[in-house]
Short mmCIF file of C-alpha atoms in Angstrom, two decimals:
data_model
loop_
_atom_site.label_atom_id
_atom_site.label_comp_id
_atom_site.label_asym_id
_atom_site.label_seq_id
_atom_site.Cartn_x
_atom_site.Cartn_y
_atom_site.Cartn_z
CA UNK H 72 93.91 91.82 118.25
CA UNK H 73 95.63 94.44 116.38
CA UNK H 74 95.37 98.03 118.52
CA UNK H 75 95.58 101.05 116.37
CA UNK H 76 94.89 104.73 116.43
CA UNK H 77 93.68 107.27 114.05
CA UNK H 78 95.08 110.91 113.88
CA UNK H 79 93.29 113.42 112.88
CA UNK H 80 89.93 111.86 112.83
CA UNK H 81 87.33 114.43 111.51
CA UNK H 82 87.54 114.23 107.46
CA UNK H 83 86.71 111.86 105.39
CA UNK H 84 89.73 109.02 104.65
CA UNK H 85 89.12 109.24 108.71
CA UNK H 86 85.64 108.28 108.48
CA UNK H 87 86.08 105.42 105.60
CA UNK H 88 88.62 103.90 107.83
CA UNK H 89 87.00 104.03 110.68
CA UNK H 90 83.98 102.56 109.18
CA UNK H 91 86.17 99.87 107.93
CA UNK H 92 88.32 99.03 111.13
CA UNK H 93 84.91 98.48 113.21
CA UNK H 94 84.56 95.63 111.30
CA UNK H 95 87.79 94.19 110.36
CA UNK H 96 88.44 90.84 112.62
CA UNK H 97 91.76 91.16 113.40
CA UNK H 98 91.61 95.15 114.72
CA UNK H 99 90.78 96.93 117.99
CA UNK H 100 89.90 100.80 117.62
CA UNK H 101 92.02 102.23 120.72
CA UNK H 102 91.52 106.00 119.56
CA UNK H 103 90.97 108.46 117.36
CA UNK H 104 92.26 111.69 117.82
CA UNK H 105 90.76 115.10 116.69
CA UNK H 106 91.92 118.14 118.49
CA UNK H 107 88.84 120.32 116.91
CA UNK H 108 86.16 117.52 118.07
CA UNK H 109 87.75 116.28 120.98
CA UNK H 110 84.61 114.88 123.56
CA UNK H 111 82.62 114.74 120.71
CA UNK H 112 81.10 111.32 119.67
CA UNK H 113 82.51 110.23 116.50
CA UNK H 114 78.89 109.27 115.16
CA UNK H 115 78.58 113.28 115.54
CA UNK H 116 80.56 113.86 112.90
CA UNK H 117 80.58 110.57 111.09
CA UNK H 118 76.89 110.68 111.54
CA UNK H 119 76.34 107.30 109.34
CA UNK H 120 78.24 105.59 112.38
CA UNK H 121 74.82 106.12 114.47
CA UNK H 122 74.71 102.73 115.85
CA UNK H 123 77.67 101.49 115.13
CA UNK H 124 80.43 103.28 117.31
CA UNK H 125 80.34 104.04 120.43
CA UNK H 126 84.42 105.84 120.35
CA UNK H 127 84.88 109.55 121.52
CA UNK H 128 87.25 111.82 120.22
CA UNK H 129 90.25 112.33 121.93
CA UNK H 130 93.12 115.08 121.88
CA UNK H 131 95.51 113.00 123.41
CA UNK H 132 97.76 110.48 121.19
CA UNK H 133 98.43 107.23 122.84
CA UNK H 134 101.89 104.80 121.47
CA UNK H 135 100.54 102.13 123.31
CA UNK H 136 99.42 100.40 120.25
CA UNK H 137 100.54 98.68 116.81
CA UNK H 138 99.68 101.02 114.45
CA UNK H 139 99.15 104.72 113.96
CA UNK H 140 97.27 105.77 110.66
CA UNK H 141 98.10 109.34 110.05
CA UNK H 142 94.56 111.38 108.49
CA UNK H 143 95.76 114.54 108.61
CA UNK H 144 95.87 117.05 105.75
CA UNK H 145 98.68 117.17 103.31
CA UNK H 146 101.95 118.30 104.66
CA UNK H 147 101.43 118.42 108.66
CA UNK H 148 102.37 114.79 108.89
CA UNK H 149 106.52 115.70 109.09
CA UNK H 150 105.44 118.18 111.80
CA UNK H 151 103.75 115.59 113.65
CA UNK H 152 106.28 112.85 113.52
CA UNK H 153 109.12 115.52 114.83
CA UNK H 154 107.02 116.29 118.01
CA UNK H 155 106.31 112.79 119.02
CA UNK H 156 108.37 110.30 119.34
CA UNK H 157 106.76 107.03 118.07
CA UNK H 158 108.50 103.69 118.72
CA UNK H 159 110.22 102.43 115.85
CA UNK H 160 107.90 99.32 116.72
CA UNK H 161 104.96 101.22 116.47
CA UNK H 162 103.82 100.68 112.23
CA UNK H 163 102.85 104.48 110.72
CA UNK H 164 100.95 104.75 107.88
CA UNK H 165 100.29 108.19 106.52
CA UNK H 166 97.48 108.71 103.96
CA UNK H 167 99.11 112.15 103.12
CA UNK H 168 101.45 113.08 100.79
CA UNK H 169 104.22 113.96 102.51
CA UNK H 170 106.40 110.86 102.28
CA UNK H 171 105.48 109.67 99.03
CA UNK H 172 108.55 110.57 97.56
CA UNK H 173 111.07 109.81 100.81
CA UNK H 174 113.01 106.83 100.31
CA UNK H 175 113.12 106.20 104.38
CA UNK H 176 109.46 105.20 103.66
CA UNK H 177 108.45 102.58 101.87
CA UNK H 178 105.39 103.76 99.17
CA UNK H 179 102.68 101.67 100.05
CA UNK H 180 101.69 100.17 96.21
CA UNK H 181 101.04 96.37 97.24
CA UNK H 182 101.28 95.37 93.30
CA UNK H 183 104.45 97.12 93.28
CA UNK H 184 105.75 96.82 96.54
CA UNK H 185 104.39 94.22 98.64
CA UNK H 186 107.32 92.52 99.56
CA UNK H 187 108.90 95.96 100.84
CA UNK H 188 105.82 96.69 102.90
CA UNK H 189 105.60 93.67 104.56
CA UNK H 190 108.93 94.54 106.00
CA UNK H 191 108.08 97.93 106.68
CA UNK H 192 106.86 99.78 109.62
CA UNK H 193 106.71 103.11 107.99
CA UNK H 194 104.12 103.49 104.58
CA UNK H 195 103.76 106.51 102.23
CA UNK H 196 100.30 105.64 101.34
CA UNK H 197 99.47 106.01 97.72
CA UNK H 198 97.32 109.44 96.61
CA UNK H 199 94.24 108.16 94.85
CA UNK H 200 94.76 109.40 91.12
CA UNK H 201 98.41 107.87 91.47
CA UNK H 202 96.96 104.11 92.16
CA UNK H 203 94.02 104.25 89.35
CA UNK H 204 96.87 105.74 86.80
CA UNK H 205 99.77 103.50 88.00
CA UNK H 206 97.69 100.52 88.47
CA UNK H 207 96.63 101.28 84.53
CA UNK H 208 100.21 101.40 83.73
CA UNK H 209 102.14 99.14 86.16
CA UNK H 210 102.08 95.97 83.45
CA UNK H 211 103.58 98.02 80.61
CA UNK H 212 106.14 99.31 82.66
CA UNK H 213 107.37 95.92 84.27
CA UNK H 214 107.83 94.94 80.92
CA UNK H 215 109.80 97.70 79.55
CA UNK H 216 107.02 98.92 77.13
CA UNK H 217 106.62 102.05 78.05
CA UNK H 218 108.55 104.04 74.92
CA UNK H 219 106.60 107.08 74.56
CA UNK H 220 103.93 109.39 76.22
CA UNK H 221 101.15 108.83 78.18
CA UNK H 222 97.99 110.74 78.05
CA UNK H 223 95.55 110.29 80.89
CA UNK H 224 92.25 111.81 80.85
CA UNK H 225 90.95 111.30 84.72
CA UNK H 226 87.44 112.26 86.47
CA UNK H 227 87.11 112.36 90.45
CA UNK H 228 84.09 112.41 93.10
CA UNK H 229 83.80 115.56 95.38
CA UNK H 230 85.52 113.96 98.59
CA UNK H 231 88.79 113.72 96.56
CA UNK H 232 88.45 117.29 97.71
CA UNK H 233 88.50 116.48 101.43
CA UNK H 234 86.13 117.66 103.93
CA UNK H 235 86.70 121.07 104.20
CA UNK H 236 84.34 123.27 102.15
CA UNK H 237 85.51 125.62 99.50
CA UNK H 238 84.18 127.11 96.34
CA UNK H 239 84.42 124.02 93.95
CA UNK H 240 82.98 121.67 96.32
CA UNK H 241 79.55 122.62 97.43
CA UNK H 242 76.91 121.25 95.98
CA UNK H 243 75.76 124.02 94.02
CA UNK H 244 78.98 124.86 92.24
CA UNK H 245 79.48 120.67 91.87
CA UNK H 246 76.21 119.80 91.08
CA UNK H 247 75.66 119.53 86.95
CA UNK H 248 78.90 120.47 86.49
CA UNK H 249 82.27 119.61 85.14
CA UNK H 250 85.70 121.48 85.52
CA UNK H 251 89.52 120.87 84.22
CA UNK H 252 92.15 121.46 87.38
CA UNK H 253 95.68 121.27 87.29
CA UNK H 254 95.99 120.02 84.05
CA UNK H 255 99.30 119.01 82.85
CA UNK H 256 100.85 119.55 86.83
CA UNK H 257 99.06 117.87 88.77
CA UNK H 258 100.67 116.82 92.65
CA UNK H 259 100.48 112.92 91.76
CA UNK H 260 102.82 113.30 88.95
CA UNK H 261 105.52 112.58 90.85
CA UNK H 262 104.77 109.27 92.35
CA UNK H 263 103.26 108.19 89.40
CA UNK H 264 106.58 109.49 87.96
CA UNK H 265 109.03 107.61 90.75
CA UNK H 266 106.78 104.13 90.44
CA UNK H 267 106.77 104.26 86.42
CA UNK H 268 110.72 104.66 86.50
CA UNK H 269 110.98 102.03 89.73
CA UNK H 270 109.02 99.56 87.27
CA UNK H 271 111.15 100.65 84.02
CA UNK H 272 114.47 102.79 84.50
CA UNK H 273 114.42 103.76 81.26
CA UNK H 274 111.35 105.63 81.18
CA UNK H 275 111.34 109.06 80.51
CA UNK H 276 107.95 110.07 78.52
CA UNK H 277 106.04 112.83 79.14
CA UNK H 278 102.73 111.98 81.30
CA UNK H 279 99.73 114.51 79.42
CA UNK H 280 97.36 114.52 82.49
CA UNK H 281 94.09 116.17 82.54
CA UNK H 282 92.07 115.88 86.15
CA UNK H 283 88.50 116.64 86.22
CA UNK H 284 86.47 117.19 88.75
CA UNK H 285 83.05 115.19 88.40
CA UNK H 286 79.22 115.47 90.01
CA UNK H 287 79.63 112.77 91.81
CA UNK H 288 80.91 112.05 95.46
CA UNK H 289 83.40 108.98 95.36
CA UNK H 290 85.41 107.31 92.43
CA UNK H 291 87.76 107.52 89.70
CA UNK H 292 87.39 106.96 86.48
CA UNK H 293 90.55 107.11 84.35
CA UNK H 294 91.29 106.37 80.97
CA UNK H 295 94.86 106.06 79.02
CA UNK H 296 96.41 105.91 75.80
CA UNK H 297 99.94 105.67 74.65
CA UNK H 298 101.73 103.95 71.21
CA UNK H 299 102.60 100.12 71.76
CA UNK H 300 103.47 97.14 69.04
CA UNK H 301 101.49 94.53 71.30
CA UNK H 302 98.09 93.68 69.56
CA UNK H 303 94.91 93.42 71.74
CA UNK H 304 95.59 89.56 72.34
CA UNK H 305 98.92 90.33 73.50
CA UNK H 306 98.40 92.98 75.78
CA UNK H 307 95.20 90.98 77.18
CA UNK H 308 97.67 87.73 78.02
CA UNK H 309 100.10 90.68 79.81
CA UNK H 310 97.31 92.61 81.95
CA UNK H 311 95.97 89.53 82.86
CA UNK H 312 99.37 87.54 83.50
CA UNK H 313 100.56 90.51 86.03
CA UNK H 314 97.39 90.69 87.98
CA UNK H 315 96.53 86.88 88.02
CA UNK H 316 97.88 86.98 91.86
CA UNK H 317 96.15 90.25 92.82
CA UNK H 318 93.37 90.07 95.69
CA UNK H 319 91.89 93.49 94.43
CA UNK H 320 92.97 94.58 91.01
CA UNK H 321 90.99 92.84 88.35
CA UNK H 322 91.08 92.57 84.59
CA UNK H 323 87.81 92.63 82.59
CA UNK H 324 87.12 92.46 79.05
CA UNK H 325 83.83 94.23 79.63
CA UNK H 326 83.81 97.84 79.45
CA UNK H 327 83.67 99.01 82.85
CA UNK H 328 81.27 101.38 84.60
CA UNK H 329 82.60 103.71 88.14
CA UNK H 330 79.84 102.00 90.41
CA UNK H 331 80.96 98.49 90.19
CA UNK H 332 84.01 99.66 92.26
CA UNK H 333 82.63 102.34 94.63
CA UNK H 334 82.32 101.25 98.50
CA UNK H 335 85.07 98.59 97.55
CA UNK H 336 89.01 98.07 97.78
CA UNK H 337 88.77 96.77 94.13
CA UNK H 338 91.09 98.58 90.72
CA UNK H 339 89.35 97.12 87.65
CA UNK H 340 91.18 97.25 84.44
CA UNK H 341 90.23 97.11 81.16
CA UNK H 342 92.75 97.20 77.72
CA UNK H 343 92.01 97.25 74.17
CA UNK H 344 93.93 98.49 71.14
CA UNK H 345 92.98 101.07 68.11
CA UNK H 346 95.52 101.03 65.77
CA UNK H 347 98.58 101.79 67.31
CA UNK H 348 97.31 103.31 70.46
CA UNK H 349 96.77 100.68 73.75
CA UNK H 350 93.83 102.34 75.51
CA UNK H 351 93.25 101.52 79.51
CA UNK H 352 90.35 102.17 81.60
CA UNK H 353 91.13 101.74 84.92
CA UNK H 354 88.70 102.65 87.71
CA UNK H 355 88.56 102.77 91.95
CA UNK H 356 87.03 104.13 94.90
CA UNK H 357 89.24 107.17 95.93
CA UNK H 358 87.84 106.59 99.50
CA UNK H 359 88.99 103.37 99.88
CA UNK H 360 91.47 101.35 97.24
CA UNK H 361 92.26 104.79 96.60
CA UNK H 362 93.15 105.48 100.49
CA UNK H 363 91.69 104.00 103.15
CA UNK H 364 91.00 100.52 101.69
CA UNK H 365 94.53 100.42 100.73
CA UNK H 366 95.75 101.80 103.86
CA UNK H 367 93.90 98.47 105.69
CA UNK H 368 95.48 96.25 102.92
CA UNK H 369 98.87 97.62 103.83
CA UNK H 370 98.18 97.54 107.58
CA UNK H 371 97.25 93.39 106.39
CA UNK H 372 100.85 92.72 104.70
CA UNK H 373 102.72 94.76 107.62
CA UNK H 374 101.37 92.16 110.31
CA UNK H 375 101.20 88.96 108.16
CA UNK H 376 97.27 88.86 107.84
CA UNK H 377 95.40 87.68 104.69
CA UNK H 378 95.29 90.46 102.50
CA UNK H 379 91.76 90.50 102.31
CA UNK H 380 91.06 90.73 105.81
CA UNK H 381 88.21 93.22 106.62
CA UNK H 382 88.22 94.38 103.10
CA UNK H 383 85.52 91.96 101.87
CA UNK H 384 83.10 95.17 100.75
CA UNK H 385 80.50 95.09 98.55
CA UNK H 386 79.80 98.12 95.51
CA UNK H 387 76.68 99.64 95.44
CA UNK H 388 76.00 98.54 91.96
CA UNK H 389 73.19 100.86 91.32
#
């Protein structure tokens, strides 16, 4: 059994994974650390674990295990890796963005990377708009197709948002409602930016994104167009050629909807052509394929398991 602890337990890509590791084979829970709920049960704050874990919070970190998964809000993960001194044994994978763009850590984009993580023991893990968007994009680019701009319309659930209240994210501001944010500079432009230009050097378009955020609590639906000469059979044989291998990112020729991929690790993708333009759907779970599922998958390649190990989850459908 794998051992591995969480830090910084309380918010939500905490909670996913959590709910996740209790049930993946391979995995022991050893702790989960929360300074602010430190004694507490974790079902106290995870309340849907009721019956299902019986863990404490703790305010104590323990490197007596295999991996460390690193919860904590965007830009206190640096912090924490100077004050501690983790073995360079000990696998880290951060689900913040602090790393995503350090080349001592490997970014943790299985269809792009895979063979990097699974020599790696320290993972940038993916933000969730950057894996729907990249994971639209990622067959163009490995073919060198990529010749002009991008425009990406995007819509996000509430817990994109994390768990700490604020003005747009109760549910009376969220509820029937719709709002633009950070349009055209957006913090996952750059990783988007670095993967596109790992996957074609010679890339250099402008990437027109538009975030929304939606009434809703978990997904992300995106949708992309760009010029391209392929023709709709063409691009069908590519998408479908560069994901034939994939244990999560699927090609569909039916127009997809958000909840066949919520409470799952699964990208579905979906290409057609209009004229000139290539238009991509590509939709996830920003809770899980869009960070804690894929955070599992890389823990998986790190430690030589079947990819799919403890990821076998089911959407809610309706």
């Amino acid at each position: 059994m794998l051992k591995v602890g969480i830090i910084g337990g309380g918010g939500y890509t905490a909670g996913e994974l959590i709910r996740i590791l209790q049930y993946h084979p391979e995995v022991e829970i050893s702790f989960v650390q929360s300074v602010s709920q430190a004694g507490k049960y974790v079902h106290e704050t995870h309340d849907d674990l009721v019956g299902e874990c019986d863990l404490k919070f703790s305010a104590e970190l323990s490197t007596d295990v295999d991996a460390l998964f690193l919860c904590m809000g965007h830009g206190q993960s640096p912090a924490f890796m100077a004050q501690n001194n983790i073995p360079d044994e000990v696998a880290v994978i951060d689900l913040g963005n602090d790393y995503r763009l350090d080349d001592t850590w490997v970014y943790g984009l299985p269809e792009l990377n895979r063979a990097a993580i699974q020599q790696s023991k320290r993972i940038a893990n993916p933000g969730c708009f950057a894996t729907a968007i990249q994971l639209g994009l990622l067959p163009l680019a490995l073919k060198g197709l990529l010749s002009a701009e991008v425009h990406i319309n995007a819509i996000t659930g509430s817990t994109g948002a994390g768990q700490a209240p604020s003005p747009n994210t109760h549910f009376s501001w969220r509820a029937n409602n719709l709002s633009v944010y950070k349009a055209f500079n957006h913090q996952h432009l750059a990783e988007i930016r670095r993967s596109l230009v790992q996957a074609q050097t010679n890339f250099v378009g402008d990437l027109n994104f538009i975030p929304l955020r939606g009434d809703f609590t978990r997904g992300i639906f995106a949708t992309l167009y760009l010029d391209c000469d392929l023709n709709e059979t063409e691009l069908q044989v590519l998408y479908s050629q560069t994901y034939a291998a994939e244990p999560f990112t699927f090609v569909t020729t039916a127009n997809p909807h958000l909840k066949q991929v919520v409470n799952t690790n699964k990208c579905l993708v979906h290409v057609e052509k209009h004229g000139n333009k290539v238009f991509i759907i590509s939709a996830i779970d920003n809770l899980t394929k869009g960070a804690s599922g894929q955070a599992v998958q890389n823990l998986n390649l790190i430690f030589g398991l079947p990819e799919k190990t403890g990821l076998n989850l089911k959407s809610l459908a309706f």
